[in-house]
Amino acid sequence: MAGRFAAAAVLALVVSGCGSDSTPADEVPALATRLDRVDAAIAAGDDARARTALRALTEATTRSQEAGDISSDQADRIVAAATELLARLPEEAPAPPTDPETSATTPPASEEAPAPTPHKPKDKDPKHHGHPKGKGHGKAH
């Protein structure tokens, strides 16, 4: 976790500048907003939200550079720092695979229980005067 905060601090320095007259955040306030979202997600330990915020920051940086709002050098430093921070985050958990054929035809587990079989009366053996066959304690009589 400390590595993430350190990388986020580096990213913050890159976006906000380090003693320069004009920073990317000054020139494009949307970049500062995006950085705030990255910081909040990292502080909350929400890796998925941090990944989303970092990707959005990278895209906004690229658009700002293409529009001439920030220099290529500034954009390159922001993108490099965001990419480094993305690499420090744990990998995204893959979504469980879904098989459309089995999920559509397989009923949920609660519906798989077999239906109870109806109780059939035992046949009475006429030789034993109404006593059912096999009655006893397992010993021959």
Tab-separated table of N, CA, C and O in Angstrom, residues 13 16-24 26-27 74 77:
chain	number	residue	atom	x	y	z
A	13	LEU	N	2.857	15.235	-8.054
A	13	LEU	CA	3.913	16.207	-8.355
A	13	LEU	C	4.007	16.499	-9.844
A	13	LEU	O	4.210	17.643	-10.251
A	16	SER	N	0.789	18.579	-10.748
A	16	SER	CA	0.714	19.912	-10.147
A	16	SER	C	1.980	20.722	-10.371
A	16	SER	O	1.991	21.924	-10.147
A	17	GLY	N	3.033	20.077	-10.796
A	17	GLY	CA	4.272	20.783	-11.064
A	17	GLY	C	5.152	20.840	-9.826
A	17	GLY	O	4.729	20.556	-8.722
A	18	CYS	N	6.364	21.198	-10.038
A	18	CYS	CA	7.319	21.229	-8.932
A	18	CYS	C	8.049	22.569	-8.977
A	18	CYS	O	9.179	22.669	-9.438
A	19	GLY	N	7.350	23.618	-8.570
A	19	GLY	CA	7.979	24.928	-8.537
A	19	GLY	C	7.963	25.666	-9.865
A	19	GLY	O	8.522	26.742	-9.963
A	20	SER	N	7.342	25.092	-10.878
A	20	SER	CA	7.312	25.794	-12.161
A	20	SER	C	6.224	26.862	-12.135
A	20	SER	O	5.325	26.841	-11.303
A	21	ASP	N	6.325	27.794	-13.071
A	21	ASP	CA	5.363	28.890	-13.120
A	21	ASP	C	3.960	28.390	-13.454
A	21	ASP	O	2.991	28.807	-12.854
A	22	SER	N	3.878	27.551	-14.435
A	22	SER	CA	2.580	27.057	-14.902
A	22	SER	C	2.599	25.534	-14.891
A	22	SER	O	3.528	24.913	-15.402
A	23	THR	N	1.572	24.934	-14.293
A	23	THR	CA	1.506	23.479	-14.192
A	23	THR	C	0.389	22.951	-15.093
A	23	THR	O	-0.531	23.703	-15.459
A	24	PRO	N	0.450	21.665	-15.430
A	24	PRO	CA	-0.650	21.088	-16.202
A	24	PRO	C	-1.998	21.268	-15.505
A	24	PRO	O	-3.005	21.536	-16.151
A	26	ASP	N	-2.825	23.742	-13.562
A	26	ASP	CA	-3.230	25.144	-13.718
A	26	ASP	C	-3.805	25.367	-15.114
A	26	ASP	O	-4.781	26.088	-15.275
A	27	GLU	N	-3.162	24.775	-16.094
A	27	GLU	CA	-3.573	24.970	-17.484
A	27	GLU	C	-4.838	24.203	-17.825
A	27	GLU	O	-5.638	24.650	-18.645
A	74	GLN	N	5.024	17.508	-20.800
A	74	GLN	CA	4.152	17.407	-19.629
A	74	GLN	C	3.227	16.188	-19.748
A	74	GLN	O	3.059	15.432	-18.789
A	77	ARG	N	5.094	12.915	-19.155
A	77	ARG	CA	5.392	12.663	-17.737
A	77	ARG	C	4.148	12.197	-16.983
A	77	ARG	O	4.222	11.290	-16.158
